[in-house]
C-alpha positions as protocol buffer text, in pm:
chain_id: "A"
residue {
  index: 1
  type: UNK
  ca { x: -1254 y: -6533 z: -2687 }
}
residue {
  index: 2
  type: UNK
  ca { x: -1035 y: -6281 z: -2868 }
}
residue {
  index: 3
  type: UNK
  ca { x: -1101 y: -5911 z: -2799 }
}
residue {
  index: 4
  type: UNK
  ca { x: -1433 y: -5993 z: -2633 }
}
residue {
  index: 5
  type: UNK
  ca { x: -1573 y: -6196 z: -2925 }
}
residue {
  index: 6
  type: UNK
  ca { x: -1620 y: -6572 z: -2928 }
}
residue {
  index: 7
  type: UNK
  ca { x: -1399 y: -6734 z: -3192 }
}
residue {
  index: 8
  type: UNK
  ca { x: -1476 y: -7093 z: -3291 }
}
residue {
  index: 9
  type: UNK
  ca { x: -1206 y: -7118 z: -3556 }
}
residue {
  index: 10
  type: UNK
  ca { x: -896 y: -7257 z: -3384 }
}
residue {
  index: 11
  type: UNK
  ca { x: -675 y: -7101 z: -3654 }
}
residue {
  index: 12
  type: UNK
  ca { x: -813 y: -6746 z: -3603 }
}
residue {
  index: 13
  type: UNK
  ca { x: -515 y: -6510 z: -3602 }
}
residue {
  index: 14
  type: UNK
  ca { x: -445 y: -6322 z: -3280 }
}
residue {
  index: 15
  type: UNK
  ca { x: -190 y: -6043 z: -3282 }
}
residue {
  index: 16
  type: UNK
  ca { x: -3 y: -5790 z: -3071 }
}
residue {
  index: 17
  type: UNK
  ca { x: -204 y: -5646 z: -2777 }
}
residue {
  index: 18
  type: UNK
  ca { x: -506 y: -5873 z: -2841 }
}
residue {
  index: 19
  type: UNK
  ca { x: -697 y: -5973 z: -2528 }
}
residue {
  index: 20
  type: UNK
  ca { x: -741 y: -6351 z: -2511 }
}
residue {
  index: 21
  type: UNK
  ca { x: -998 y: -6476 z: -2256 }
}
residue {
  index: 22
  type: UNK
  ca { x: -1065 y: -6836 z: -2152 }
}
residue {
  index: 23
  type: UNK
  ca { x: -1406 y: -6839 z: -1979 }
}
residue {
  index: 24
  type: UNK
  ca { x: -1387 y: -7202 z: -1854 }
}
residue {
  index: 25
  type: UNK
  ca { x: -1076 y: -7133 z: -1648 }
}
residue {
  index: 26
  type: UNK
  ca { x: -1164 y: -6764 z: -1584 }
}
residue {
  index: 27
  type: UNK
  ca { x: -826 y: -6648 z: -1718 }
}
residue {
  index: 28
  type: UNK
  ca { x: -739 y: -6342 z: -1927 }
}
residue {
  index: 29
  type: UNK
  ca { x: -421 y: -6280 z: -2122 }
}
residue {
  index: 30
  type: UNK
  ca { x: -273 y: -6006 z: -2337 }
}
residue {
  index: 31
  type: UNK
  ca { x: -43 y: -6096 z: -2628 }
}
residue {
  index: 32
  type: UNK
  ca { x: 288 y: -5911 z: -2606 }
}
residue {
  index: 33
  type: UNK
  ca { x: 639 y: -5955 z: -2744 }
}
residue {
  index: 34
  type: UNK
  ca { x: 930 y: -6087 z: -2541 }
}
residue {
  index: 35
  type: UNK
  ca { x: 1281 y: -5950 z: -2589 }
}
residue {
  index: 36
  type: UNK
  ca { x: 1352 y: -6198 z: -2869 }
}
residue {
  index: 37
  type: UNK
  ca { x: 1050 y: -6088 z: -3073 }
}
residue {
  index: 38
  type: UNK
  ca { x: 829 y: -6389 z: -2995 }
}
residue {
  index: 39
  type: UNK
  ca { x: 471 y: -6368 z: -2872 }
}
residue {
  index: 40
  type: UNK
  ca { x: 419 y: -6426 z: -2501 }
}
residue {
  index: 41
  type: UNK
  ca { x: 100 y: -6433 z: -2294 }
}
residue {
  index: 42
  type: UNK
  ca { x: 84 y: -6177 z: -2015 }
}
residue {
  index: 43
  type: UNK
  ca { x: -177 y: -6253 z: -1748 }
}
residue {
  index: 44
  type: UNK
  ca { x: -418 y: -5963 z: -1683 }
}
residue {
  index: 45
  type: UNK
  ca { x: -707 y: -5896 z: -1443 }
}
residue {
  index: 46
  type: UNK
  ca { x: -1075 y: -5899 z: -1539 }
}
residue {
  index: 47
  type: UNK
  ca { x: -1091 y: -5516 z: -1533 }
}
residue {
  index: 48
  type: UNK
  ca { x: -802 y: -5494 z: -1779 }
}
residue {
  index: 49
  type: UNK
  ca { x: -963 y: -5749 z: -2012 }
}
residue {
  index: 50
  type: UNK
  ca { x: -1251 y: -5510 z: -2083 }
}
residue {
  index: 51
  type: UNK
  ca { x: -1037 y: -5266 z: -2280 }
}
residue {
  index: 52
  type: UNK
  ca { x: -755 y: -5270 z: -2533 }
}
residue {
  index: 53
  type: UNK
  ca { x: -475 y: -5028 z: -2613 }
}
residue {
  index: 54
  type: UNK
  ca { x: -453 y: -4936 z: -2983 }
}
residue {
  index: 55
  type: UNK
  ca { x: -196 y: -4721 z: -3164 }
}
residue {
  index: 56
  type: UNK
  ca { x: -340 y: -4457 z: -3397 }
}
residue {
  index: 57
  type: UNK
  ca { x: -206 y: -4493 z: -3752 }
}
residue {
  index: 58
  type: UNK
  ca { x: -396 y: -4208 z: -3919 }
}
residue {
  index: 59
  type: UNK
  ca { x: -653 y: -3937 z: -3848 }
}
residue {
  index: 60
  type: UNK
  ca { x: -860 y: -3827 z: -4149 }
}
residue {
  index: 61
  type: UNK
  ca { x: -1184 y: -3668 z: -4259 }
}
residue {
  index: 62
  type: UNK
  ca { x: -1441 y: -3869 z: -4451 }
}
residue {
  index: 63
  type: UNK
  ca { x: -1761 y: -3780 z: -4634 }
}
residue {
  index: 64
  type: UNK
  ca { x: -1925 y: -3453 z: -4519 }
}
residue {
  index: 65
  type: UNK
  ca { x: -1623 y: -3372 z: -4301 }
}
residue {
  index: 66
  type: UNK
  ca { x: -1679 y: -3654 z: -4050 }
}
residue {
  index: 67
  type: UNK
  ca { x: -1350 y: -3721 z: -3866 }
}
residue {
  index: 68
  type: UNK
  ca { x: -1231 y: -4078 z: -3815 }
}
residue {
  index: 69
  type: UNK
  ca { x: -914 y: -4257 z: -3713 }
}
residue {
  index: 70
  type: UNK
  ca { x: -749 y: -4586 z: -3810 }
}
residue {
  index: 71
  type: UNK
  ca { x: -564 y: -4804 z: -3562 }
}
residue {
  index: 72
  type: UNK
  ca { x: -277 y: -5049 z: -3609 }
}
residue {
  index: 73
  type: UNK
  ca { x: -512 y: -5350 z: -3600 }
}
residue {
  index: 74
  type: UNK
  ca { x: -742 y: -5224 z: -3877 }
}
residue {
  index: 75
  type: UNK
  ca { x: -1021 y: -5065 z: -3669 }
}
residue {
  index: 76
  type: UNK
  ca { x: -1189 y: -4748 z: -3794 }
}
residue {
  index: 77
  type: UNK
  ca { x: -1350 y: -4524 z: -3531 }
}
residue {
  index: 78
  type: UNK
  ca { x: -1564 y: -4221 z: -3615 }
}
residue {
  index: 79
  type: UNK
  ca { x: -1583 y: -3899 z: -3415 }
}
residue {
  index: 80
  type: UNK
  ca { x: -1259 y: -3927 z: -3215 }
}
residue {
  index: 81
  type: UNK
  ca { x: -1143 y: -3661 z: -2971 }
}
residue {
  index: 82
  type: UNK
  ca { x: -986 y: -3374 z: -3171 }
}
residue {
  index: 83
  type: UNK
  ca { x: -678 y: -3387 z: -2944 }
}
residue {
  index: 84
  type: UNK
  ca { x: -588 y: -3740 z: -3064 }
}
residue {
  index: 85
  type: UNK
  ca { x: -304 y: -3733 z: -3318 }
}
residue {
  index: 86
  type: UNK
  ca { x: -106 y: -3992 z: -3515 }
}
residue {
  index: 87
  type: UNK
  ca { x: 112 y: -4225 z: -3298 }
}
residue {
  index: 88
  type: UNK
  ca { x: -100 y: -4162 z: -2985 }
}
residue {
  index: 89
  type: UNK
  ca { x: -248 y: -4461 z: -2805 }
}
residue {
  index: 90
  type: UNK
  ca { x: -621 y: -4492 z: -2740 }
}
residue {
  index: 91
  type: UNK
  ca { x: -790 y: -4696 z: -2468 }
}
residue {
  index: 92
  type: UNK
  ca { x: -1073 y: -4877 z: -2646 }
}
residue {
  index: 93
  type: UNK
  ca { x: -1369 y: -5034 z: -2463 }
}
residue {
  index: 94
  type: UNK
  ca { x: -1415 y: -5379 z: -2622 }
}
residue {
  index: 95
  type: UNK
  ca { x: -1787 y: -5404 z: -2542 }
}
residue {
  index: 96
  type: UNK
  ca { x: -1896 y: -5075 z: -2700 }
}
residue {
  index: 97
  type: UNK
  ca { x: -1599 y: -5001 z: -2932 }
}
residue {
  index: 98
  type: UNK
  ca { x: -1583 y: -4649 z: -2789 }
}
residue {
  index: 99
  type: UNK
  ca { x: -1273 y: -4453 z: -2695 }
}
residue {
  index: 100
  type: UNK
  ca { x: -1244 y: -4432 z: -2314 }
}
residue {
  index: 101
  type: UNK
  ca { x: -921 y: -4234 z: -2303 }
}
residue {
  index: 102
  type: UNK
  ca { x: -594 y: -4171 z: -2479 }
}
residue {
  index: 103
  type: UNK
  ca { x: -222 y: -4139 z: -2409 }
}
residue {
  index: 104
  type: UNK
  ca { x: -12 y: -3882 z: -2593 }
}
residue {
  index: 105
  type: UNK
  ca { x: 309 y: -3991 z: -2769 }
}
residue {
  index: 106
  type: UNK
  ca { x: 559 y: -3787 z: -2565 }
}
residue {
  index: 107
  type: UNK
  ca { x: 913 y: -3810 z: -2436 }
}
residue {
  index: 108
  type: UNK
  ca { x: 931 y: -4010 z: -2112 }
}
residue {
  index: 109
  type: UNK
  ca { x: 646 y: -4252 z: -2187 }
}
residue {
  index: 110
  type: UNK
  ca { x: 707 y: -4626 z: -2180 }
}
residue {
  index: 111
  type: UNK
  ca { x: 669 y: -4785 z: -2525 }
}
residue {
  index: 112
  type: UNK
  ca { x: 686 y: -5137 z: -2671 }
}
residue {
  index: 113
  type: UNK
  ca { x: 899 y: -5165 z: -2985 }
}
residue {
  index: 114
  type: UNK
  ca { x: 742 y: -5396 z: -3242 }
}
residue {
  index: 115
  type: UNK
  ca { x: 1000 y: -5416 z: -3516 }
}
residue {
  index: 116
  type: UNK
  ca { x: 1362 y: -5492 z: -3591 }
}
residue {
  index: 117
  type: UNK
  ca { x: 1625 y: -5603 z: -3339 }
}
residue {
  index: 118
  type: UNK
  ca { x: 1489 y: -5415 z: -3033 }
}
residue {
  index: 119
  type: UNK
  ca { x: 1145 y: -5579 z: -3045 }
}
residue {
  index: 120
  type: UNK
  ca { x: 984 y: -5616 z: -2704 }
}
residue {
  index: 121
  type: UNK
  ca { x: 1177 y: -5344 z: -2525 }
}
residue {
  index: 122
  type: UNK
  ca { x: 1200 y: -4971 z: -2506 }
}
residue {
  index: 123
  type: UNK
  ca { x: 1138 y: -4638 z: -2338 }
}
residue {
  index: 124
  type: UNK
  ca { x: 1086 y: -4316 z: -2528 }
}
């Protein structure tokens, strides 16, 4: 399972911060980067496998002034909290696709760099 959905295609692409669950062995993993920029599996608990952290790429208004946001993995979510801005991180419930909470992009927060030579490390 990837992000709470059963995937039968063995070549289905999984990316950064995706939750990978193996029901037969009752294991859950999160895909992260190591310090050399390669994917590594980080073991997580069952409670952590029910949500996903997503970076907000844009916040816009659609038809009839309905607000929505786009995340780094291509998700579009309508009616977000008005306090959520670009570069913030949302905590997304994988079962309902609803925003449970969010983390502001501020100085002092721990971040994961995803590009260039410092991939897999960082603190803001």
